[in-house]
Coordinates of C-alpha atoms and ligand atoms in Angstrom, one line a residue:
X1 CA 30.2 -44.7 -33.5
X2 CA 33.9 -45.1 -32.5
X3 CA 36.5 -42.9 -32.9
X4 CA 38.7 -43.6 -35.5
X5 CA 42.6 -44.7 -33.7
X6 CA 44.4 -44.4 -37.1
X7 CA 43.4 -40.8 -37.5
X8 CA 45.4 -39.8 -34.5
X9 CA 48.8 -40.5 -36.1
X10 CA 50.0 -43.1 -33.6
X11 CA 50.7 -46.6 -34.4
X12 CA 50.4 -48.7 -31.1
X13 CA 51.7 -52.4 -31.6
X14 CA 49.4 -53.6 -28.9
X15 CA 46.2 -52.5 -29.7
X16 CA 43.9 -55.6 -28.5
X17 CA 40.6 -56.5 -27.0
X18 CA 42.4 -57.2 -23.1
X19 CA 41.9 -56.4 -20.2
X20 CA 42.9 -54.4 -18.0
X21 CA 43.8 -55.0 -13.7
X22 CA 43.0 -52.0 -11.6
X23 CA 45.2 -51.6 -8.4
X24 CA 44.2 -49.7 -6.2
X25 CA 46.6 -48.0 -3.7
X26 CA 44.1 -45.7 -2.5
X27 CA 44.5 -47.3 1.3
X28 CA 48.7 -47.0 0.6
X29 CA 49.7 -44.5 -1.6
X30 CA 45.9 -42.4 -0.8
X31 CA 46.6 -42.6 2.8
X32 CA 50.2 -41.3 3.0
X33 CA 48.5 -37.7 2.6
X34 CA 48.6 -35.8 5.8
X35 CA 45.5 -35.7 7.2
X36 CA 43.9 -38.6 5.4
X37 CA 44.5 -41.2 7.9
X38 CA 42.3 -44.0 8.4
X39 CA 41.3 -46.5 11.2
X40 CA 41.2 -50.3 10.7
X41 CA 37.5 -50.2 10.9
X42 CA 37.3 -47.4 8.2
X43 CA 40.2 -49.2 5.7
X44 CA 37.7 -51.7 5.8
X45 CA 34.8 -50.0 4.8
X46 CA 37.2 -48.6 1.9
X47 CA 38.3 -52.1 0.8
X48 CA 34.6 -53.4 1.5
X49 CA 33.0 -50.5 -1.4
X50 CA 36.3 -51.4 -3.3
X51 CA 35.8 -55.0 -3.6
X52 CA 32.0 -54.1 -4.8
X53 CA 33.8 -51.4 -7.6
X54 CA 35.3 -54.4 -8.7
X55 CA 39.2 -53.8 -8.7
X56 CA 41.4 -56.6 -8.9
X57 CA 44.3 -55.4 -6.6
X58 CA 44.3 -53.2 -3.4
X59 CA 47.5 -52.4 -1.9
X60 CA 46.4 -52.0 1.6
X61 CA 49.6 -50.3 3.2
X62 CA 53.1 -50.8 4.2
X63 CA 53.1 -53.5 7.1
X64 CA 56.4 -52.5 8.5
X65 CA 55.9 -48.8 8.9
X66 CA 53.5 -49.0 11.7
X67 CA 51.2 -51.7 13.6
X68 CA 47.8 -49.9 12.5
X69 CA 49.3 -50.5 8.8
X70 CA 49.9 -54.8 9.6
X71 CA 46.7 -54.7 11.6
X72 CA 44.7 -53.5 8.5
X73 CA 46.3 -55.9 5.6
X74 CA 45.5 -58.6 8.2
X75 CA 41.5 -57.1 8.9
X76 CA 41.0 -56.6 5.7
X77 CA 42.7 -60.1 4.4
X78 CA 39.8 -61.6 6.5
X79 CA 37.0 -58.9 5.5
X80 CA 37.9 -58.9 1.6
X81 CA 37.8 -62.0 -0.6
X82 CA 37.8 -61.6 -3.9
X83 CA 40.8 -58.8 -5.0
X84 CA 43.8 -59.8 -3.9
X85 CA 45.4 -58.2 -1.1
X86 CA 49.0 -56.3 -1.6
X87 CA 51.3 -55.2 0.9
X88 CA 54.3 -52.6 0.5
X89 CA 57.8 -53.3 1.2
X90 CA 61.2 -51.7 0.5
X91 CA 63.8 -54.0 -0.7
X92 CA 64.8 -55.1 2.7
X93 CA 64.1 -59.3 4.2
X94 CA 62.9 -57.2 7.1
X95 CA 60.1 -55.3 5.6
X96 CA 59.2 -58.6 3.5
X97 CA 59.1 -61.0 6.3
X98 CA 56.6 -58.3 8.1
X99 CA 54.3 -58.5 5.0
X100 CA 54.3 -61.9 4.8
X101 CA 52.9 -61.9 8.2
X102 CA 50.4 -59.5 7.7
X103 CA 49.0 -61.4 4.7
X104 CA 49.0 -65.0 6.1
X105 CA 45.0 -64.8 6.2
X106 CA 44.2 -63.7 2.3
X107 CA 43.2 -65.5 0.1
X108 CA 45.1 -64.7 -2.6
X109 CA 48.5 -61.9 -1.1
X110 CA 50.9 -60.1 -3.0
X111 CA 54.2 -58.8 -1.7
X112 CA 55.2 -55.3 -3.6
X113 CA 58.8 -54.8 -3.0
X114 CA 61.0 -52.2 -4.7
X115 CA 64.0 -50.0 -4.5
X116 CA 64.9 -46.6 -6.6
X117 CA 66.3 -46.8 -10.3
X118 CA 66.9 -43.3 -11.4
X119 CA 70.7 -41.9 -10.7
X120 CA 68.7 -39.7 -8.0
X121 CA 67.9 -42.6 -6.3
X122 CA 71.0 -44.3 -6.7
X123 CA 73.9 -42.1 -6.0
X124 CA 71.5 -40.1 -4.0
X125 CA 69.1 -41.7 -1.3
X126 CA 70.8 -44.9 -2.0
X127 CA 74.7 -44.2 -2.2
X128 CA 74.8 -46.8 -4.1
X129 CA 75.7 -48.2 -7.9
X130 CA 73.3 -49.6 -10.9
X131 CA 74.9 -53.3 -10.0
X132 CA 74.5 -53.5 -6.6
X133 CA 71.0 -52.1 -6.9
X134 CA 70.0 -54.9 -9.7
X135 CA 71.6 -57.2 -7.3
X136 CA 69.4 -55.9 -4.3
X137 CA 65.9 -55.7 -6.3
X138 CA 66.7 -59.5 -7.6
X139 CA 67.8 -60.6 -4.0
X140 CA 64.3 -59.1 -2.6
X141 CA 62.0 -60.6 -5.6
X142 CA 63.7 -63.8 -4.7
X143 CA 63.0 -63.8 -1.2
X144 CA 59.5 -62.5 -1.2
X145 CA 59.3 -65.5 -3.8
X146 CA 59.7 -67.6 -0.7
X147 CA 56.5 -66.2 1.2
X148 CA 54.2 -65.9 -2.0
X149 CA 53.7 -67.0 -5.8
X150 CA 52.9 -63.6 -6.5
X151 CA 55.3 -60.5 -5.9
X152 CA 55.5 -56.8 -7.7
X153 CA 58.5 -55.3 -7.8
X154 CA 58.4 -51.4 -8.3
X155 CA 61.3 -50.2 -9.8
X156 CA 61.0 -46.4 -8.0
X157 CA 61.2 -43.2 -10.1
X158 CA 61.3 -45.1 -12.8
X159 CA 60.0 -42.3 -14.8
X160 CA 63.6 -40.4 -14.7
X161 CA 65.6 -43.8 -15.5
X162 CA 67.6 -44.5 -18.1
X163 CA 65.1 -47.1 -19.7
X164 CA 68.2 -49.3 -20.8
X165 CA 69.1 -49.5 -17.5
X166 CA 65.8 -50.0 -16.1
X167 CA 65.3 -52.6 -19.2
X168 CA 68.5 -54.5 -17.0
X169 CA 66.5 -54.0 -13.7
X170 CA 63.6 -55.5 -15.4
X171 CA 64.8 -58.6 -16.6
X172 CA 66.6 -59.8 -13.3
X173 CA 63.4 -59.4 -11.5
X174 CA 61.8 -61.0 -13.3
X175 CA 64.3 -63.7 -13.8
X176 CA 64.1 -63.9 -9.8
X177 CA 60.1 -64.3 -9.8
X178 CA 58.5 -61.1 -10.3
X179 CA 54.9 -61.8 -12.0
X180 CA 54.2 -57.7 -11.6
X181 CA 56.7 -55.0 -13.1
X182 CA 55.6 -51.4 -11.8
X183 CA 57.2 -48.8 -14.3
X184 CA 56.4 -46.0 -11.4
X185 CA 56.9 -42.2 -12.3
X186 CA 57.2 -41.3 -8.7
X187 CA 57.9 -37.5 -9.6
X188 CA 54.9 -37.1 -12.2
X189 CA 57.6 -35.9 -14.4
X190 CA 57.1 -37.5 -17.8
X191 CA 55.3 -36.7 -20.6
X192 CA 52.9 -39.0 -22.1
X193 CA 55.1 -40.1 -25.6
X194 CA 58.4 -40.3 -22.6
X195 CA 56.3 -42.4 -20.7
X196 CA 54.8 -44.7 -23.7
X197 CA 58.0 -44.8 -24.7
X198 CA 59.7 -46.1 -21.9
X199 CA 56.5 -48.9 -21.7
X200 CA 57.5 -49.4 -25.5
X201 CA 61.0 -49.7 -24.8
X202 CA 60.3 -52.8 -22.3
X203 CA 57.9 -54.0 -24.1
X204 CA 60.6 -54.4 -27.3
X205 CA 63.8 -55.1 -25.3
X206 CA 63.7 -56.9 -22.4
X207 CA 63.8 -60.8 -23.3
X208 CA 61.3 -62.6 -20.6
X209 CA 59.2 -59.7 -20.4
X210 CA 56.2 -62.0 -21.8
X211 CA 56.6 -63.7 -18.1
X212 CA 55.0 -60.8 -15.8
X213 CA 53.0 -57.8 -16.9
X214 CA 53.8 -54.5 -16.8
X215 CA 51.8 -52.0 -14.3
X216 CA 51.5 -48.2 -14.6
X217 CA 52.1 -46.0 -11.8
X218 CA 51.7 -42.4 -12.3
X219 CA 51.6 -39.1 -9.8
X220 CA 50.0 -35.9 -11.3
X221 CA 52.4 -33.1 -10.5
X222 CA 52.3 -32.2 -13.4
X223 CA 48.6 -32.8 -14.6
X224 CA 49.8 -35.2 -16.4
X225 CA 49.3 -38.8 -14.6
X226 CA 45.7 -39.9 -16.3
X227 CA 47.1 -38.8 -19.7
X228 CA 50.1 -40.8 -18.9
X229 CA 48.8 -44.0 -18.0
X230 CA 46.7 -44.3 -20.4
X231 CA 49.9 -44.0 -23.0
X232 CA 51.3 -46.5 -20.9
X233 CA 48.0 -48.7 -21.3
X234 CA 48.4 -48.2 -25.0
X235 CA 52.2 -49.0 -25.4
X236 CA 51.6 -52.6 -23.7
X237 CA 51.3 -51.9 -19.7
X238 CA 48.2 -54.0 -18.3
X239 CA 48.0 -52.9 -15.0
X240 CA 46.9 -49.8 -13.7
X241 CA 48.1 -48.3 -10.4
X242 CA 45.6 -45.9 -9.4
X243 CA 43.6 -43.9 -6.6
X244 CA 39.9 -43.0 -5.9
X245 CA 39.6 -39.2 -6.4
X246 CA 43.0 -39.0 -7.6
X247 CA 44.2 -38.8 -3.9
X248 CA 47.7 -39.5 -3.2
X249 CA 51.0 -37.2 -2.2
X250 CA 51.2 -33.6 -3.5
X251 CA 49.2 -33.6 -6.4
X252 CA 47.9 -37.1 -6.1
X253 CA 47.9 -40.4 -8.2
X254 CA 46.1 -40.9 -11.7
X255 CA 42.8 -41.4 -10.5
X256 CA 40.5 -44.8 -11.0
X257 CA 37.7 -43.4 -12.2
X258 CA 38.9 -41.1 -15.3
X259 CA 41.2 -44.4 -16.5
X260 CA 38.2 -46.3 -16.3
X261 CA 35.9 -43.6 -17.9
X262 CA 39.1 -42.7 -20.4
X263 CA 38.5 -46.4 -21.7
X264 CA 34.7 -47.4 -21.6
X265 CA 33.9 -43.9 -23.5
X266 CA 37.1 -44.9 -26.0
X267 CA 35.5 -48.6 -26.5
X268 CA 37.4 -48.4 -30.3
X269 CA 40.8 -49.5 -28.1
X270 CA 39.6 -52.3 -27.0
X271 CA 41.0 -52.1 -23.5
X272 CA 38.5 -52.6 -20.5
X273 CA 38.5 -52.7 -17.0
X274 CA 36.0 -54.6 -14.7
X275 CA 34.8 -52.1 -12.7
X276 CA 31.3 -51.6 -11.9
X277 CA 31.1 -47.7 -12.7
X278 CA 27.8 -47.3 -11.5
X279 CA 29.6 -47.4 -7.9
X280 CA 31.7 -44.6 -8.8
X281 CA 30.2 -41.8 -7.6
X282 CA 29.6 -43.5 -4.1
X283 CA 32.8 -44.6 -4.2
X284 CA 34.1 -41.1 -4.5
X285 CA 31.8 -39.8 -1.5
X286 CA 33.2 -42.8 0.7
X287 CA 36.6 -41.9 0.4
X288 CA 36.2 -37.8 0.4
X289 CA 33.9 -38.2 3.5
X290 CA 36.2 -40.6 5.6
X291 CA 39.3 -39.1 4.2
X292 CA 38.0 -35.6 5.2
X293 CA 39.6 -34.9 1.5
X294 CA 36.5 -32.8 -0.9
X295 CA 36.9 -33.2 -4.2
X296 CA 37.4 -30.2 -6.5
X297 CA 33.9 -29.4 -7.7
X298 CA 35.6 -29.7 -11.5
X299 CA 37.2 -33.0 -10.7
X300 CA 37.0 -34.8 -13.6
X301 CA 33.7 -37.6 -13.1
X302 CA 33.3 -37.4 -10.0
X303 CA 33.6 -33.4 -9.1
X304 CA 30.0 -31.7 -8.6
X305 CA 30.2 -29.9 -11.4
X306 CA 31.2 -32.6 -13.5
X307 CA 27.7 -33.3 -15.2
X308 CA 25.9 -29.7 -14.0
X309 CA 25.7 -27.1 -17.0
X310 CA 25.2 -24.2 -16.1
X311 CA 25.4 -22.1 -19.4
X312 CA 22.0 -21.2 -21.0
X313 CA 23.6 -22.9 -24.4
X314 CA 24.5 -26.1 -23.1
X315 CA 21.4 -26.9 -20.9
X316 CA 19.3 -26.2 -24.1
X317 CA 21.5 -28.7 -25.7
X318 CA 21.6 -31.4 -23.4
X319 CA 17.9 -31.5 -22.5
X320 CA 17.0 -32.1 -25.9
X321 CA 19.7 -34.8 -26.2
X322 CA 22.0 -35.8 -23.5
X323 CA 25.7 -36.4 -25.6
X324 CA 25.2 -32.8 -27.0
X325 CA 27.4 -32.0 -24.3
X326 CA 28.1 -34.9 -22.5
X327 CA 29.8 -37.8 -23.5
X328 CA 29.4 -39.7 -20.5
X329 CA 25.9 -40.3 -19.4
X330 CA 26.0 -39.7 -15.6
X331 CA 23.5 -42.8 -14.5
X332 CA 26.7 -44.8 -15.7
X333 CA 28.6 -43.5 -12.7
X334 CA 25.6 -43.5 -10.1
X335 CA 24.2 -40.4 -10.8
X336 CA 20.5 -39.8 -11.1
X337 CA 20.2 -37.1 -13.1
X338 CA 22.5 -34.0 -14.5
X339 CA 22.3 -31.5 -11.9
X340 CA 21.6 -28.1 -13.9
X341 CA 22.5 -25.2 -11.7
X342 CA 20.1 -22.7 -12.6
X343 CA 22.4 -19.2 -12.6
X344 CA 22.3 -15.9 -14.5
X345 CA 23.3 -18.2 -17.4
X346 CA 20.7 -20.4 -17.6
X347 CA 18.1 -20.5 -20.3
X348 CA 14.9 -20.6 -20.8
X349 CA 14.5 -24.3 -21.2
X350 CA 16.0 -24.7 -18.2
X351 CA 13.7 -22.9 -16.1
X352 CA 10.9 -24.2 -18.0
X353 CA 12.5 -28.1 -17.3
X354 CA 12.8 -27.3 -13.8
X355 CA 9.3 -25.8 -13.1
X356 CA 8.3 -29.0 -15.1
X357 CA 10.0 -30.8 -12.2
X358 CA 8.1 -28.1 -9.7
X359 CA 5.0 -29.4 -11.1
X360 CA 4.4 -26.2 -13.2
X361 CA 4.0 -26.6 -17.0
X362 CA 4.0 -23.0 -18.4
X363 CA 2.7 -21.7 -21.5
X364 CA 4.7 -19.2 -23.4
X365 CA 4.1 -16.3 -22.1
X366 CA 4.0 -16.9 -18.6
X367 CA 7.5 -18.8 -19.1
X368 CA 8.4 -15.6 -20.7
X369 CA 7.5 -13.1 -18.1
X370 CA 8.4 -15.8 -15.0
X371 CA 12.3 -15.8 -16.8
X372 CA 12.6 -12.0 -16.9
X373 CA 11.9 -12.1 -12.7
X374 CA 14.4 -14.9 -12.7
X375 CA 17.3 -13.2 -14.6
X376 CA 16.8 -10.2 -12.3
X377 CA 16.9 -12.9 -9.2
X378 CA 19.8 -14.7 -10.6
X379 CA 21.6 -11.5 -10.8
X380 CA 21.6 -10.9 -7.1
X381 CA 22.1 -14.5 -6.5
X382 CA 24.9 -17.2 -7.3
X383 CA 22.0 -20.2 -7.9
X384 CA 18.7 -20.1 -8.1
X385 CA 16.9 -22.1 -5.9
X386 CA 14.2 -24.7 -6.1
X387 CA 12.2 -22.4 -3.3
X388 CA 13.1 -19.1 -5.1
X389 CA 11.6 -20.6 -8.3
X390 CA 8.0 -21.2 -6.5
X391 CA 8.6 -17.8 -4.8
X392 CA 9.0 -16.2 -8.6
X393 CA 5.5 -18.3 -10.1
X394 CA 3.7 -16.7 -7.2
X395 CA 3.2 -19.8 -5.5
X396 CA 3.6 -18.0 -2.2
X397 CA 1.5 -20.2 0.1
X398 CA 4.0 -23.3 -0.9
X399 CA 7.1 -20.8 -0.5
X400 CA 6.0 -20.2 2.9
X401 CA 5.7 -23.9 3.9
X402 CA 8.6 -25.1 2.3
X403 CA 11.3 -22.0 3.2
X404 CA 13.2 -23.0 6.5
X405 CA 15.1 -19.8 7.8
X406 CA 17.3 -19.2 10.7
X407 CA 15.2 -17.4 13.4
X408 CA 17.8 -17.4 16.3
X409 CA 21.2 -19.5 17.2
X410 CA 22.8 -19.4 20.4
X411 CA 25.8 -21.9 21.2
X412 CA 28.0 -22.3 24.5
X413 CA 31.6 -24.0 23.4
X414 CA 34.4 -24.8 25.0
X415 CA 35.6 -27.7 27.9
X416 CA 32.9 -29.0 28.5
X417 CA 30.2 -30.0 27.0
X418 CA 29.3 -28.3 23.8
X419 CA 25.1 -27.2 23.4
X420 CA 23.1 -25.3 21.0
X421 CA 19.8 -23.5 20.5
X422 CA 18.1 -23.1 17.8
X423 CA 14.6 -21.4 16.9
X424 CA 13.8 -22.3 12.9
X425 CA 11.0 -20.6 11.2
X426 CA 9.1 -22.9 8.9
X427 CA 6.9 -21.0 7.0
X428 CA 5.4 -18.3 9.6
X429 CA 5.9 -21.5 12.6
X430 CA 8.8 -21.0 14.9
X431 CA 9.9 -23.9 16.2
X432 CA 13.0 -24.1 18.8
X433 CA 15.2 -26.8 19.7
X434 CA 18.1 -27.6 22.3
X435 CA 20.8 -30.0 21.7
X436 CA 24.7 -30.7 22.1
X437 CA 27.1 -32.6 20.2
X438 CA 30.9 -32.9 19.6
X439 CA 31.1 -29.6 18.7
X440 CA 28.7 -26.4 18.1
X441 CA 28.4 -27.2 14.9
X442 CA 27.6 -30.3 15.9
X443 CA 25.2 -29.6 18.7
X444 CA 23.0 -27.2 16.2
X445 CA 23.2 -29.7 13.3
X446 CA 21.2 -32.1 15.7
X447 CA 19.4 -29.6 17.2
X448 CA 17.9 -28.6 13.3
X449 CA 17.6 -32.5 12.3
X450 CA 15.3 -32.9 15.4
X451 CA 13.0 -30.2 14.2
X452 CA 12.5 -31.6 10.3
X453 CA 10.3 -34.2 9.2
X454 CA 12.8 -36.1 7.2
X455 CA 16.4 -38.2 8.4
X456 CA 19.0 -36.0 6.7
X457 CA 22.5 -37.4 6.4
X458 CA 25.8 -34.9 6.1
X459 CA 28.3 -36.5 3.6
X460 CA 30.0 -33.2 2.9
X461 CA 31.5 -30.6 5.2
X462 CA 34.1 -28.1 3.4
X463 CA 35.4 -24.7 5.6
X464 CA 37.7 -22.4 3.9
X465 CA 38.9 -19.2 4.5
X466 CA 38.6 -16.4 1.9
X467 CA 41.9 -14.6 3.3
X468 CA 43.3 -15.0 6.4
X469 CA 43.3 -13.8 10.0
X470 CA 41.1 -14.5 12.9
X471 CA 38.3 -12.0 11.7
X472 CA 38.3 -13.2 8.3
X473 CA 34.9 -14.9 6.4
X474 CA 34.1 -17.8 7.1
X475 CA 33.1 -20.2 3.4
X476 CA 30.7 -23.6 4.0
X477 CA 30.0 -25.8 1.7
X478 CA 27.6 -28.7 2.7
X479 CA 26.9 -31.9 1.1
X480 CA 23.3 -33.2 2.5
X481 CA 21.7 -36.5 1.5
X482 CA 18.0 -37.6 2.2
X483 CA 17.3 -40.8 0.6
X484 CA 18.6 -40.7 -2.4
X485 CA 18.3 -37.2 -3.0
X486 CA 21.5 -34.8 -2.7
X487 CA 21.6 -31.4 -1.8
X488 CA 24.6 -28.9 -1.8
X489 CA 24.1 -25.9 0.7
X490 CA 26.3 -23.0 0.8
X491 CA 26.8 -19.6 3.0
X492 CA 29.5 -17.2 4.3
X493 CA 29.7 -15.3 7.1
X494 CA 32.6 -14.3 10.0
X495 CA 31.1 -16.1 12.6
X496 CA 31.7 -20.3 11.2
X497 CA 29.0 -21.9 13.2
X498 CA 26.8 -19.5 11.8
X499 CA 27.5 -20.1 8.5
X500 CA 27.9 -23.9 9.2
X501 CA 24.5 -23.7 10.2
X502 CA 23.1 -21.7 7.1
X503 CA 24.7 -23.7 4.7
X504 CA 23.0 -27.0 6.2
X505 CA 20.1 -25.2 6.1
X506 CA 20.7 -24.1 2.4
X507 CA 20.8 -27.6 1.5
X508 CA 17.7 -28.7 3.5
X509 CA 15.5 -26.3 1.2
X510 CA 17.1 -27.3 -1.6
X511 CA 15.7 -31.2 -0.3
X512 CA 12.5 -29.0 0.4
X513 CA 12.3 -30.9 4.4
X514 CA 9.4 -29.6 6.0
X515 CA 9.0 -29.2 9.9
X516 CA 8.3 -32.8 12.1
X517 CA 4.9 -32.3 13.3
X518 CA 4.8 -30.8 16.8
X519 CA 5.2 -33.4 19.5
X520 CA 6.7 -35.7 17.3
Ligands
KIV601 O1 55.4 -43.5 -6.4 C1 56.0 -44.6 -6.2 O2 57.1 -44.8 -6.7 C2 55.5 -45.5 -5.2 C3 56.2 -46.8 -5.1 C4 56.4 -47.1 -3.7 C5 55.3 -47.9 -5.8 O3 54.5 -45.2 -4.6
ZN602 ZN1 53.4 -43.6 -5.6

């Protein structure tokens, strides 16, 4: 059942099975955020699970801006074969001859040069005039033309251009070589029917144009950069510039996964990408964990709330068929199963679903009478628990196994060498352990993991906050895997490492680890 295109009202001239490239400048553009700088070693493992996703392009960085940024295009040139490898340069024989050299070992290198084509750019940051600027992005395509057979010019802030300008710009780079044309809207300042238009308006007007294709580059300050890309996409662009998460400066890049959700859920446009969306989600962990960067819990596909309905209505719905209220089934982007946060909100088919999962089948009455002790649980707590659930079916004896609890903590911090204590009560057994790490935090993380029965990875760790000042609460949010089961723990308090440590051990109950036998 596809949508039918006429009945939005928009006649597209290109509207055609194709396909579609997917550049990724999540290791470029991504990695200019402050604080989300990588090491060679970890740019690799990004390229390495990018390469698996199955992008065509990844703009590894801009060679000439720092020696980490040359040693990674050349690492990653010899640890990634298949997508070819792009390097950033401004419109300078300088900056090119650097990326040359950083991409003698890939197999298949692009040089991205460009220079700025709005009259902000020109008269502005340039001091300079619309000829000598077409002169200076022909001049660069040319020379990078020397080093490779495939260069990108970006044609910078292209979004607030005059597009018969940027139509002049267009057709003397790619007179001079250029098999890419990047249409970027640097500012994220168009709207969608601008930014189609301005695709359109190449697409129509500049005479070689069939001799390169035309990428998409779009920033969100304005919300806007997913909805204006894929207007782009649908006006003629072929190439999509884009970022895992949707990281990227202020308020990011248009982000990989919803362009490629956008268009495998929209199959009627006959546009496709060859990405591998099962990898998605891990994807999305990868670069949040290394980039120390958590994603919004209602980021769009990949935000933890993304497939977990927590209105009584909607679980009903979807757990007696799944595209009641979603349209994108979430084992298509690597995840199991919908998480359904039980809350206040929740239904009755929830509850009954999840004690299903619990191994209780209820009858009617006793699903009854369990959801009234529920709704008065759930209105003290946030989320109801896997744990509070066996606590509210009476099964007490399996409560008191499976509930971990924070007996005592007692860390030393400071120069040297951080340590913790911690005595855990499993059940009615106490059970200490000593340890030190990096941190506190640290040290009583490893101090807990030693005392559970189970190898427990953390792949989220999110402080905040609530106000400000030194005496102010303390929010955790943890992200806990074991196997391939994911936990999210939270907890609050004014001292951090305390509620570091109760949120971890949130999301341990939620995995339901029990204590390592002693002497283990
Ligand atoms: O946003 C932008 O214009 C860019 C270019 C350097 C491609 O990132
Ligand atoms: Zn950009």
């Amino acid at each position: 059942m596809f949508a039918d295109i006429s009945a939005h009202n928009l006649t597209y001239d290109i509207i055609m099975a194709d396909k579609l490239y997917i550049f990724d400048t999540t290791l470029r553009d991504g990695e200019q955020v402050p604080g989300c700088q990588l090491n060679t070693t970890e740019k690799i493992e990004v390229a390495r699970m990018l390469e698996a996703l199955g992008v065509d392009v990844i703009e590894v960085g801009f060679p000439i801006s720092s020696p980490g940024d040359f040693n990674s295009v050349l690492e990653i040139s010899k640890a990634v074969t298949r997508p070819t490898i792009c390097a950033l340069t401004r419109a300078v024989k300088k900056d090119i001859d650097v990326a040359a050299d950083s991409l003698r070992m890939a197999r298949r290198g692009r040089i991205h040069t460009g220079i700025g084509v709005s009259p902000q750019h020109i008269y502005n940051k340039l001091r300079s005039t619309p000829e000598a600027i077409i002169e200076s992005a022909a001049e660069a395509v040319r020379y990078a033309r020397g080093y490779v057979d495939d260069v990108e010019f970006y044609a910078e802030d292209a979004g607030r251009a005059d597009n018969e300008y940027l139509a002049r710009v267009v057709e003397a780079v790619i007179k001079a070589g250029a098999t890419v044309v990047n249409i970027p809207d640097t500012t994220g300042y168009c709207f969608p029917e601008e930014y189609a238009a301005k695709i359109a308006y190449l697409v129509n007007n500049v005479p070689n144009i069939d001799k390169a294709i035309i990428a998409t580059h779009c920033h969100n300050d304005l919300g806007m950069a997913t909805a204006n890309t894929l207007a782009g996409v649908l006006a003629g662009a072929r190439q999509c510039e884009v970022t895992v998460n949707g990281i990227g400066e202020r308020a990011g890049n248009t982000s990989l996964e919803e362009i490629v959700m956008a268009l495998r859920t929209h199959p009627a446009y006959g546009i496709d990408t060859e990405i591998d969306s099962k990898l998605i989600t891990k994807a999305s962990h990868l670069v949040s964990s290394l980039m120390n960067m958590p994603v919004q819990p209602n980021k769009a596909i990949v935000g933890r709330n993304a497939f977990a309905h927590s209105s009584g209505i909607h679980q009903d719905g979807v757990l007696k068929q799944r595209d009641t209220y979603e349209i994108i089934d979430p084992q298509d982007v690597g995840i199991n199963e919908s998480q359904i946060a039980l809350t206040a909100r929740s239904g009755r088919a929830a509850l009954g679903h999840r004690l299903e999962l619990l191994g209780y089948k209820l009858n009617q009455p006793e699903l009854d009478s369990t959801y009234e002790k529920f709704l008065d649980l759930a209105d003290r707590k946030k989320e109801v628990h896997d744990y509070d659930l066996l606590y509210l079916v009476g099964d007490l004896e399996r409560v008191q196994n499976q509930t971990i609890k924070l007996k005592y903590l007692q860390v030393t911090t400071g120069t040297l060498m951080p340590t913790a204590t911690v005595v855990l009560k499993f059940g009615s057994n106490e059970r200490m352990a000593m340890a030190s790490g990096n941190g506190p935090v640290d040290a009583a993380y490893a101090a807990i993991k030693s005392l559970i029965n189970e190898t427990v990875v953390l792949t989220e760790f999110l402080i905040q906050a609530m106000t400000r000042g030194s005496n102010d609460v303390g929010r955790v949010h943890t992200q806990v895997k074991c196997g391939d089961r994911l936990a999210h723990g939270y907890s609050a308090h004014t001292d951090t490492v305390r509620a570091s440590v109760e949120s971890f051990i949130d999301a341990l109950r939620v995995l339901n680890v029990t204590e390592k036998p002693e002497g283990n």
